[in-house]
């Protein structure tokens, strides 16, 4: 009887060994220590003075976080993003000499491009992995106009009408939700960022006035250009 009990206990231990080994496997539960890259969609809500002139913005961004420590708790994050906060479109003649025979779309877009760098700290393990980051960078705000065909939408001319740049800084927080484990794990990335971009001069919808002789007048606004940005995207781990 004692022999049977000993054999049964040994069998149970052997059966449990692979499961215990799987739980200790760092590739099953930890991000690769090389870092991870992400791609997100943005919804931007202007803050302060900026909110008096602009309602909202939409765009997208990319980031890369390079792990500094072996555990993946601390990383260096680089962000790049593009947000459109205004859009105008009108159908016009290609030129006075051809009249209405050839008409094109004239599109004017108000945009903000951003590039920043800073530290990120976060939990490298768990079902939910919160993180926080800070950054400094440059915010470039500009308005451009372009021509495109009405039938084929192919652009064939573009001009930057007005632009300005300012120093930017801020911070954010988010949550990684793992959906695939392994050497190259995939996570859903959701969070928000407050970006303090400082004072700049910029155009809004209706800020360009066309005159009968073909000339234009620009009516720029000067204010802070702070944004609260909500993002939702995906993050992919990169092995060292």
Backbone as a ProteinNet text record, in pm:
[ID]
protein_1_A
[PRIMARY]
XXXXXXXXXXXXXXXXXXXXXXXXXXXXXXXXXXXXXXXXXXXXXXXXXXXXXXXXXXXXXXXXXXXXXXXXXXXXXXXXXXXXXXXXXXXXXXXXXXXXXXXXXXXXXXXXXXXXXXXXXXXXXXXXXXXXXXXXXXXXXXXXXXXXXXXXXXXXXXXXXXXXXXXXXXXXXXXXXXXXXXXXXXXXXXXXXXXXXXXXXXXXXXXXXXXXXXXXXXXXXXXXXXXXXXXXXXXXXXXX
[TERTIARY]
83.1	0	87	195.7	284.7	356.2	388.1	456.4	366.9	236.3	142	127.9	121.8	108.7	230.3	348.8	471.9	475.9	434.9	432.7	333.3	215.5	114.2	163.9	230.4	283.5	389.9	476	580.4	520.3	413.4	347.4	286.2	224.2	164.3	270	385	493.3	546.9	561.1	608.4	509.4	379.2	277	272.8	301.9	294.5	419.1	529.9	656.3	648.2	592.2	584.7	503.1	391.3	307.8	384.3	458.5	537	645.8	709.1	812.9	757	633.4	570.8	542.2	503.6	476.6	603.5	719.1	846.2	909.8	852.9	909.8	891.3	999.3	983.7	922.3	937.8	881.4	729.5	674.2	529.2	459.3	531.2	463	531.5	654	726.2	745.3	753.3	788.2	934.8	971.4	1114.1	1187.4	1311.1	1383.6	1438.6	1418.5	1465.4	1381.4	1250.9	1160.5	1035	958.9	838.3	800.9	733.6	690.1	538.2	480.7	335.8	284.5	158.8	88.2	-51.7	-95.6	-221.8	-300	-431.4	-520.2	-543.4	-555.1	-565.2	-697.3	-749.4	-852.1	-797.3	-787.6	-725.7	-829.7	-828.3	-918.3	-834.8	-847	-771.4	-803.6	-700.8	-714.7	-687.2	-743.9	-716.2	-755.9	-667.7	-694.3	-717	-644.6	-657.1	-799.8	-865.2	-1002	-1103.1	-1064.3	-1154.3	-1165.8	-1066.9	-1063.3	-1074.8	-1045.9	-1045.8	-1132.3	-1217.2	-1307.5	-1239.8	-1176.7	-1118.1	-1023.8	-952.5	-861.6	-855.5	-816.2	-802.3	-668.2	-612.2	-484.6	-433.4	-302.2	-239.3	-94.7	-34.5	103.9	173.7	305.4	389.5	483.9	523.4	622	708.5	825.8	914.4	969.8	965.1	1017.8	1132.6	1251.8	1368.1	1392.4	1391.8	1409.4	1551.2	1560.7	1691.1	1740.4	1649.2	1688.4	1644.8	1702.9	1676.2	1534.8	1470.5	1335.2	1228.4	1262.8	1164.7	1079.7	1125	1049.3	1068.3	1188.9	1224	1266.5	1217.4	1253.3	1268.2	1328.2	1339.6	1242.3	1148.6	1039.6	1058.6	1036.7	1038.4	901.2	840.4	705.9	706.3	624.7	597.8	449.4	388	243.5	203.1	81.1	24	-124.4	-170.1	-309.8	-364.7	-481	-552	-661.5	-661.1	-761.4	-854.6	-846.2	-935.8	-918.9	-1029.4	-1025.9	-1129.8	-1086.4	-1176.5	-1156.9	-1267.4	-1259.6	-1358.3	-1309.8	-1396.4	-1357.4	-1454.9	-1432.9	-1407.5	-1294.9	-1255.6	-1211.8	-1198.9	-1143.1	-993.4	-943.2	-799	-726.7	-781.5	-725.4	-831.3	-820.1	-918.5	-921.5	-809.4	-803.7	-886.4	-903.8	-982.9	-1125.1	-1153.4	-1289.1	-1336.3	-1463.4	-1523	-1500.2	-1419.1	-1393.3	-1319.1	-1225.5	-1149.7	-1162	-1221.5	-1236.7	-1163.2	-1113.3	-1034.5	-1082.7	-1039	-1067.1	-950.4	-980.7	-882.3	-906.4	-809.9	-822.5	-722.2	-771.5	-685.7	-695.6	-579.8	-575.1	-493.5	-543.7	-472.2	-420.5	-289.7	-228.1	-126.1	-100.2	5.7	89.6	220.4	313.9	396.7	426.4	497.6	604.5	718	825.1	876.5	880.7	924.2	998.3	1068.7	1145.5	1144.2	1145.9	1147	1138.5	1141.4	1138.7	997.8	992.3	866.3	891.3	800.1	806.5	674.4	682.8	560.5	581.5	471.3	474.7	499.5	606	634.1	558.2	485.7	414.3	270.5	186	48.7	-52.7	-178.3	-287.3	-312.2	-301.8	-310.5	-177.4	-117.8	15.6	15.1	-8.4	-11.2	127.9	132.9	259.8	237.4	346.5	343.5	469.6	458.9	576.2	574.7	693	708.8	791.1	786.4	856.2	884.8	982.4	1007.8	1020.1	986.2	993.9	958.1	921.7	889	751.6	668	536.4	540	505.2	507	363.5	309.9	171.3	172.2	94.1	101.4	-30.4	-50.7	-166.3	-115.8	-169.2	-127.3	-249.2	-232.6	-338.3	-286.6	-374.7	-335	-447.1	-408.7	-503.2	-507.1	-623.8	-638.3	-751.5	-748.3	-853.8	-984.6	-1095.3	-1226.3	-1257.7	-1216.2	-1249.3	-1149.8	-1019	-919.8	-855.4	-881	-828.1	-676	-607.1	-460.2	-409.4	-325.3	-272.1	-162	-161.3	-56.2	-1.4	-31	26.2	-6.3	92.7	70	157.4	102.1	173.3	146.4	251.5	234.5	201.1	83.2	37.4	91.4	105	148.7	198.7	303.5	353.8	424.4	438.4	508.5	547.9	641.9	688.9	705.8	693.6	709.2	763.2	826.5	874.4	755.4	759.7	649.1	701.4	619.3	652.1	523	532.2	412.7	432.9	321.9	327.2	196.9	201.1	81.8	83	-27.4	-41.3	-127.2	-106.8	-183.1	-183.4	-236.1	-251.9	-227.5	-134.9	-114.5	-197.9	-274.4	-355	-306.9	-230.7	-174.7	-283.9	-265	-356.1	-282.1	-148.5	-69.4	63.6	102.2	227.2	332.2	456	561.7	678.4	768	887.7	851.5	747.3	700.6	555.3	533	396.3	324.8	193.9	110.3	14.9	1.3	-86.5	-172	-293.2	-374.4	-319.8	-310.3	-254.4	-359.4	-401	-500.1	-451.9	-475.4	-432.1	-455.1	-398.2	-411.8	-282.6	-263.7	-143.6	-183	-120.6	-138.2	-12.5	-32.2	80.4	71.4	166.2	172.1	268.6	212.6	292.5	333.3	289.3	331.3	259.7	304	238.3	288.4	195.3	229.8	127.2	161.5	69.5	23	-105.7	-162.3	-289.8	-334.3	-458.9	-565.5	-689.9	-803.6	-888.2	-996.7	-1086	-1138.4	-1130.4	-1169.8	-1059.9	-940.3	-829	-759.5	-793.2	-738	-850.8	-832.1	-931.3	-883.6	-965.1	-933.2	-989.9	-909.6	-952.5	-975	-1058.4	-1089.9	-967.3	-861.8	-742.8	-650.1	-690	-609.4	-520.6	-505	-423.3	-501.8	-432.3	-496.4	-452.6	-533.9	-499.5	-501.8	-407	-398.1	-432.3	-513.6	-554.6	-513.8	-384.9	-340.1	-386.9	-396.1	-430	-306.1	-287.2	-175.1	-228.7	-191.3	-233.8	-152	-173.3	-118.2	-184.1	-115.7	-169.1	-167.1	-213.9	-213	-319.6	-288.1	-379	-388.4	-508.1	-528.8	-559.9	-473.1	-480.7	-517.5	-624.9	-664.3	-617.1	-561.3	-512.2	-558.7	-571.3	-604.6	-530.1	-450.7	-371.2	-320.4	-207.8	-148.5	0.7	56.5	200.1	256.5	374.7	437.6	576.2	604.9	734.2	842.8	963.4	1080.3	1187.2	1231.7	1332.6	1468.8	1549.4	1683.8	1770.4
-119.4	0	124.9	119.6	233.7	253.9	143.8	153.8	221.2	180.7	242.5	392.4	427.4	568.9	648.4	590	657.9	676	572.2	581.1	686.8	691.7	789.2	931.2	953.3	1085.8	1127	1030.7	1061.2	1098.1	1025.5	1054.5	1194.3	1231.3	1364.9	1474	1450.4	1547.5	1563.3	1453.2	1458.5	1531.2	1509.8	1575.3	1725.6	1765.1	1907.3	1983.3	1911.3	1977.9	2063.7	2015.8	2101.8	2227.4	2214.9	2333.3	2435.1	2386.4	2478.7	2544.2	2466.5	2520.9	2627.3	2604.8	2702.5	2832.5	2822	2943.1	3021.5	2952.6	3020.2	3069.3	3034.6	3072.5	3222.4	3302.2	3446.9	3487.2	3407.3	3443.2	3429.2	3358.1	3341.4	3462.8	3532.3	3635.4	3771.9	3777.3	3904.1	3956.1	4091.3	4151	4119.2	4101.7	4088.8	4214.8	4198.3	4309.4	4405.4	4379.6	4472.8	4598.6	4586.4	4700.2	4665	4767.5	4743.6	4868.4	4847	4954.7	4955.8	5075	5088	5178.9	5158.1	5238.6	5264.9	5394.2	5429.7	5532.1	5531.6	5636.1	5736.9	5866.9	5973.6	6048.6	6089.8	6193.4	6301.6	6424.6	6533.5	6637.1	6674.3	6777.2	6899.5	7011.7	7132.8	7181.9	7235.2	7282	7431.9	7495.2	7635.3	7726	7821.7	7917	7847.6	7740.5	7668.3	7618.5	7578.1	7529.6	7637.5	7765.7	7873.9	7889.2	7835.7	7854.7	7724	7611.7	7481.3	7384.4	7308.6	7215.5	7084	7018.2	6887.1	6851.9	6742.7	6696.9	6545.4	6492.8	6348.6	6320.4	6205.4	6172.7	6037.3	6026.6	5900.4	5922.9	5819.7	5831.7	5698.1	5705	5587.9	5614.1	5508.2	5523	5397.7	5417.6	5304.6	5322.3	5217	5218.7	5117.8	5167.6	5079	5051	4923.6	4884.4	4917.1	4981.9	5017.5	4911.6	4859.6	4755.5	4619	4515.3	4378.6	4332.2	4391.9	4351	4417.7	4522.2	4592	4691.8	4733.3	4830.7	4973.2	5006	5141.9	5140.7	5238.1	5246	5389.1	5406.1	5536	5536.9	5632.3	5635	5749	5717.8	5817.4	5817.6	5936.8	5950.9	6039.9	6003.1	6088.5	6082.8	6198.8	6198.4	6306.5	6292.6	6388.5	6402.4	6527	6554.3	6660.6	6635.9	6734.2	6797.8	6932	7000.2	7088.9	7083	7161.7	7124.3	7133.4	7086	7163.7	7218.7	7288.5	7233.3	7218.9	7166.7	7241.6	7286.9	7356.7	7322.3	7324.8	7296.2	7427.2	7433.6	7556.9	7526	7633.4	7619.7	7593.1	7512.2	7489.9	7619.4	7697.9	7828.1	7908.8	8043	8124.8	8097.8	8052.5	8033.6	7914.4	7811.6	7694.4	7701.1	7800.4	7816.5	7695.9	7657.4	7545.1	7410.5	7407.4	7278.8	7182	7234.5	7150.6	7211.5	7137.7	7182.3	7085.5	7139.3	7059.1	7088	7002.4	7023	7096.7	7203.6	7275.9	7241.2	7173.9	7127.9	7200.4	7256.3	7323.5	7249.6	7214.3	7136	7208.2	7206.3	7260.5	7143.6	7139.5	7019.5	7052.6	6952	6959.8	6832.2	6848.2	6736.1	6747.9	6634.6	6635.9	6527.9	6561.7	6465	6487	6380.3	6393.7	6271.2	6287.7	6177.9	6194	6081.4	6086.1	5947.2	5937.4	5806.9	5750.5	5618.1	5549.1	5440.5	5431.7	5326.1	5249.9	5118.7	5040.1	4898.3	4829.1	4689.9	4598.9	4517.2	4428.7	4297.1	4270.3	4144	4171.4	4068.6	4079.3	4083.9	4059.9	4063.6	4205.9	4303.2	4445.3	4508.7	4588.8	4642.5	4794.6	4865.5	5011.6	5069.4	5188.9	5257.4	5407.9	5481.4	5627.7	5677	5791.8	5844.6	5996.8	6055.9	6199.7	6228.6	6352.7	6382.4	6530.8	6561.3	6695	6680.6	6786.8	6775.2	6904.5	6891.2	7004.5	6981.5	7085.8	7083.3	7177.3	7125.8	7203.1	7214.1	7337.3	7360	7431.7	7380.9	7435.9	7418.2	7504.9	7498.2	7487.1	7391.7	7371.9	7355.9	7396.3	7382	7297.4	7213.9	7123.9	7111	7083.9	7059.4	6911.2	6861.2	6721.9	6711.3	6605.7	6584.1	6547.2	6587.9	6554.9	6407.2	6351.4	6211.7	6112.7	6149.2	6051	6082.9	6201.7	6241.1	6242.8	6245.3	6245.9	6388.7	6411	6544.5	6578	6704.9	6746.5	6884.6	6936.2	7063.3	7087.4	7137	7162.5	7278.3	7363.7	7479.9	7492.8	7519.3	7549.9	7697.9	7727.7	7866.1	7938.4	7864.3	7927.9	7819.7	7850	7751.1	7819.7	7745.9	7791.8	7668.5	7684.3	7573.7	7622.6	7529.9	7565.2	7446.2	7476.6	7373.2	7306.9	7175.7	7102.4	7008.1	6987.1	6891.6	6842.7	6735.8	6682.7	6540.9	6472.5	6335.4	6263.2	6134.2	6054.7	5924.6	5853.8	5723.9	5634.9	5506.3	5413.9	5274.3	5183.3	5044.8	4953.2	4859.7	4753.6	4632.4	4578.3	4459.2	4348.9	4251.3	4147.5	4065	4042.3	3955.9	3837.9	3846.4	3733	3733	3618.4	3606.2	3544.5	3535.4	3474	3568.9	3535	3614.9	3752.6	3762.4	3890	3912.8	3949.1	3962.8	4082.5	4074.3	4182.8	4225.7	4358.2	4412.6	4524.8	4537.1	4655.9	4767.8	4888.3	5003.5	5114	5151.9	5258.6	5354	5485.3	5580.5	5723.6	5816.2	5958.4	6030.9	6146	6227.6	6374	6448.2	6593.5	6655.6	6731	6791.4	6943.1	7000.7	7145.9	7200.3	7266.2	7304.2	7450.9	7530.2	7668.6	7754	7878.4	7975.4	7964	7971	7965.4	8045.3	8079.1	8145.8	8042.6	8038.9	7934.8	7984.9	7910.5	7939.8	7837.5	7879.2	7789.2	7794.5	7718.4	7720.1	7861.7	7907.3	8043.8	8145.1	8101.5	8192.5	8242.5	8186	8231.9	8297.8	8423.4	8498.5	8513.8	8468.2	8481.1	8611.6	8682.9	8807.8	8787.7	8871.1	8856.1	8858.9	8931.2	8938.7	8818.3	8719.2	8598.7	8601.7	8717.1	8725.6	8673	8650.2	8600.9	8684.7	8681.4	8741.7	8633.4	8636.5	8539.1	8606.2	8539.3	8590	8491.2	8489.8	8394.1	8432.5	8330.9	8346.2	8311.8	8381.9	8352.9	8313	8193.5	8145.2	8022.2	7972.7	7842.1	7735	7623.9	7516.8	7383.1	7384.1	7262.9	7164.1	7035.4	6928.5	6819.4	6763.2	6638.9	6532.8	6432.9	6335.5	6198	6140.5	6003.2	5912.4	5798.6	5708.9	5565.2	5492.1	5350.4	5285	5182.4	5120.9	4984	4946.8	4814.7	4830.5	4744.9	4745	4605.5	4600.3	4473.4	4467.3	4360.9	4343.6	4307.4	4355	4327.9	4265.4	4146.2	4075.7	4142	4135.7	4193.2	4110.8
0	0	0	84	91.1	-41.2	-110.7	-240.1	-343.2	-346.2	-440.3	-413.8	-286.1	-250.7	-297.2	-281.9	-323.4	-474.5	-549	-694.8	-742.4	-677.1	-714.7	-689.8	-577.2	-545.7	-645.4	-683.9	-782.2	-916.6	-956.9	-1085	-1084.9	-971.7	-962.2	-969.9	-907.6	-913.6	-1054.7	-1127	-1264.8	-1353.9	-1330.3	-1411.2	-1385.6	-1260.7	-1226	-1267.1	-1292	-1323.6	-1448.9	-1563.6	-1681.7	-1657.9	-1581.2	-1555.5	-1473.1	-1372.5	-1290.9	-1372.7	-1463	-1548.1	-1640.7	-1691.9	-1781.5	-1708.9	-1579.2	-1503.9	-1477.5	-1469.9	-1446.8	-1575.7	-1690.1	-1818.8	-1840	-1846	-1858.4	-1990.6	-2095	-2224.2	-2226.2	-2131	-2125.4	-2063.4	-1971.8	-1894.8	-1897.8	-1947.4	-1948.1	-2091	-2100.7	-2228.5	-2259.6	-2386.4	-2420.4	-2375.4	-2328.3	-2270.5	-2374.8	-2502.7	-2604.7	-2609.5	-2586.9	-2591.9	-2669.4	-2709.1	-2785.7	-2864.7	-2977.7	-3066.6	-3071.9	-3088.1	-3087.5	-3196.2	-3230.9	-3330.2	-3275.6	-3274.4	-3210.3	-3290.9	-3268.6	-3317.7	-3206.1	-3243.7	-3144.8	-3155.4	-3039.6	-3031.5	-2941.2	-2991.1	-2917.1	-2877.3	-2750.9	-2698.5	-2660.8	-2736.3	-2703.6	-2562.1	-2495.4	-2357.8	-2348.3	-2245.9	-2219.8	-2335.2	-2368.5	-2476.2	-2609.8	-2631.9	-2758.9	-2778.4	-2670.4	-2677.7	-2711.2	-2698.1	-2736.2	-2887.7	-2961.9	-3106.6	-3185.5	-3119.9	-3188.4	-3108.3	-3177.7	-3108.8	-3071	-3169.8	-3146.1	-3260.3	-3244	-3348.1	-3351.5	-3467.2	-3486.7	-3554.1	-3525.8	-3589	-3547	-3544.9	-3509.9	-3470.5	-3415.1	-3371.8	-3361.5	-3351.3	-3333.5	-3216.1	-3148.9	-3043.3	-3034.1	-2977.7	-2949.5	-2808.9	-2729.1	-2592.9	-2585.9	-2559.4	-2546.3	-2399.2	-2362.9	-2222.5	-2175.9	-2060.2	-2003.9	-1906.7	-1821.9	-1726.9	-1778.6	-1722.1	-1768	-1737.9	-1637.2	-1599.7	-1687.2	-1759	-1841.8	-1766.2	-1646.5	-1567.3	-1618.3	-1663.9	-1706.6	-1852.4	-1927.4	-2068	-2114	-2229.9	-2295.4	-2412.8	-2411.1	-2508.6	-2607.6	-2736.3	-2843.6	-2909.4	-2921	-2976.8	-3099.9	-3198.8	-3313.2	-3344.1	-3373.3	-3396.4	-3494.7	-3546.6	-3640.9	-3607.8	-3588.8	-3554.7	-3648.9	-3704.4	-3785.8	-3701	-3692.6	-3611	-3692.8	-3825.2	-3909.1	-4055.5	-4130.7	-4269.6	-4351.1	-4464.2	-4555.6	-4696.6	-4768.4	-4905.1	-4993.8	-5110.4	-5203.7	-5347	-5434.1	-5575.5	-5648.8	-5723.3	-5791.5	-5934.4	-6015.6	-6150.1	-6140.9	-6235.7	-6239.7	-6272.8	-6366.6	-6401.3	-6475	-6477.9	-6549.2	-6699.3	-6755.9	-6901.3	-6948.2	-6863.9	-6903.9	-6850.4	-6768.4	-6717.8	-6639	-6662.9	-6590.1	-6657.9	-6764	-6831.3	-6739.3	-6663.4	-6569.5	-6430.5	-6340.1	-6202.3	-6109.3	-6000.1	-5906.4	-5764.9	-5672.1	-5530.3	-5466.1	-5395.1	-5315.9	-5169.7	-5109.4	-4970.6	-4882.7	-4773.3	-4675.5	-4542.7	-4485	-4361	-4256	-4133.2	-4017.9	-3934.3	-3911.1	-3854.7	-3745.8	-3663.5	-3562	-3571.1	-3591.7	-3587.1	-3459.6	-3399.3	-3271	-3267.9	-3205.1	-3181.2	-3040.6	-2960.2	-2821.8	-2772.2	-2659.8	-2601	-2449.4	-2377.7	-2232.5	-2172.1	-2038.6	-1970.5	-1961.3	-1951.9	-1924.5	-1820.4	-1723.9	-1622.8	-1627.1	-1602.1	-1605.9	-1560.5	-1541.4	-1497.3	-1617	-1615.9	-1728.5	-1724	-1615.1	-1600.4	-1556.3	-1571.2	-1524	-1636.6	-1601.7	-1698.9	-1745.6	-1653.9	-1685.5	-1647.1	-1739.8	-1716.8	-1728.8	-1618.6	-1623.5	-1647.6	-1704.7	-1726.3	-1720.5	-1701.6	-1702.6	-1772.4	-1838.9	-1909.5	-1908.9	-1923.5	-1937.1	-2061.3	-2109.8	-2234.9	-2248.5	-2333	-2385.1	-2535.6	-2609.3	-2754.1	-2824	-2950.6	-3036.3	-3098.3	-3094	-3158.3	-3278.5	-3395.1	-3519.1	-3569.4	-3572	-3612.2	-3746.8	-3843.5	-3978.2	-4052.4	-4151.2	-4240.1	-4382.8	-4457.8	-4596.2	-4685.9	-4812.6	-4913.4	-5027.3	-5082.9	-5191.1	-5292.9	-5417.7	-5525.7	-5556.5	-5590.9	-5631.7	-5732	-5813.8	-5911.2	-5843.7	-5902.9	-5847.1	-5866.6	-5979.2	-6010.1	-5950.5	-5949.6	-5906.8	-5771.9	-5714.1	-5582.7	-5575.3	-5688.2	-5687.7	-5671.8	-5572.3	-5547.6	-5648.3	-5692.3	-5784.1	-5748.8	-5634.4	-5590.7	-5445.5	-5367.6	-5225.5	-5180	-5094.2	-5042.2	-4892.6	-4815.2	-4674.3	-4661.3	-4612.9	-4604.2	-4481.3	-4369.5	-4244.8	-4151	-4072.4	-3976.6	-3860.5	-3752.9	-3633.6	-3553.3	-3462.7	-3378.8	-3236.2	-3141.5	-3000.7	-2923.3	-2810.3	-2719.5	-2651.2	-2635.7	-2575.3	-2467.4	-2365.5	-2260.6	-2197.2	-2120.7	-2056.8	-2009.7	-1991.2	-1942.7	-1969.9	-1949.8	-1976	-1898.7	-1907.6	-1842.5	-1930.6	-1918.1	-2000.5	-1944.1	-2024.6	-1982.8	-2101.9	-2084.4	-2182.4	-2139.8	-2234.7	-2208.8	-2303.1	-2253.8	-2341.5	-2410	-2538.8	-2614	-2676.7	-2682.7	-2730.3	-2658.3	-2605	-2534.2	-2624.4	-2570.8	-2647.2	-2664.3	-2756.3	-2779.9	-2834.8	-2917.2	-2971.6	-2928.9	-2801.5	-2750.6	-2812.5	-2817.3	-2868.5	-2758.3	-2740.4	-2637.2	-2694	-2641.6	-2667.1	-2579	-2634.7	-2564	-2558.1	-2438.9	-2421	-2313.7	-2333.2	-2232.5	-2275.8	-2200.3	-2231.9	-2198.8	-2266.3	-2250.5	-2244.8	-2153.6	-2152.3	-2212	-2319.7	-2390.8	-2378	-2308.8	-2293.1	-2398.5	-2500.8	-2617.2	-2619.2	-2524.1	-2520.3	-2623.9	-2634.5	-2722	-2864.8	-2960.4	-3101.4	-3181.2	-3305.3	-3397.5	-3499.5	-3528.9	-3613.8	-3680.6	-3782.6	-3852.6	-3814.2	-3819.8	-3801.4	-3928.3	-3931.2	-4047.4	-4070.3	-4195.2	-4228.2	-4208.9	-4169.6	-4144.3	-4269.2	-4386.2	-4513.6	-4593	-4629.6	-4705.8	-4849.7	-4946.5	-5088.7	-5143.7	-5224	-5286	-5436.1	-5497.8	-5640.9	-5732.3	-5692.6	-5778.2	-5761.6	-5681.7	-5662.6	-5539.8	-5476	-5355.5	-5235.1	-5124.3	-5002.7	-4882.7	-4779.2	-4651	-4544.1	-4453.3	-4344.9	-4212.7	-4134	-4003.2	-3894.1	-3857.8	-3754.9	-3614.9	-3531.1	-3390	-3309	-3197.3	-3108.8	-2972.1	-2928.9	-2797.4	-2760.6	-2638.8	-2602.6	-2687.7	-2708.1	-2794	-2720.2	-2595.7	-2513.2	-2559.3	-2544.2	-2586.5	-2480.6	-2466.1	-2393.2	-2498.6	-2508.5	-2618.2	-2562.7	-2614.5	-2582.9	-2696.5	-2663	-2767.4	-2744.4	-2855.3	-2853.4	-2967.6	-2935.5	-3040.2	-3000	-3059.4	-3038.5	-3015.5	-2931.6	-2900.3	-2926.8	-2989.5	-3024.9	-2962.5	-2886.8	-2822.8	-2921.8	-2892.7	-2977.1	-2891.3	-2926.5	-2847.9	-2864.1	-2757.1	-2762.1	-2855.2
[MASK]
++++++++++++++++++++++++++++++++++++++++++++++++++++++++++++++++++++++++++++++++++++++++++++++++++++++++++++++++++++++++++++++++++++++++++++++++++++++++++++++++++++++++++++++++++++++++++++++++++++++++++++++++++++++++++++++++++++++++++++++++

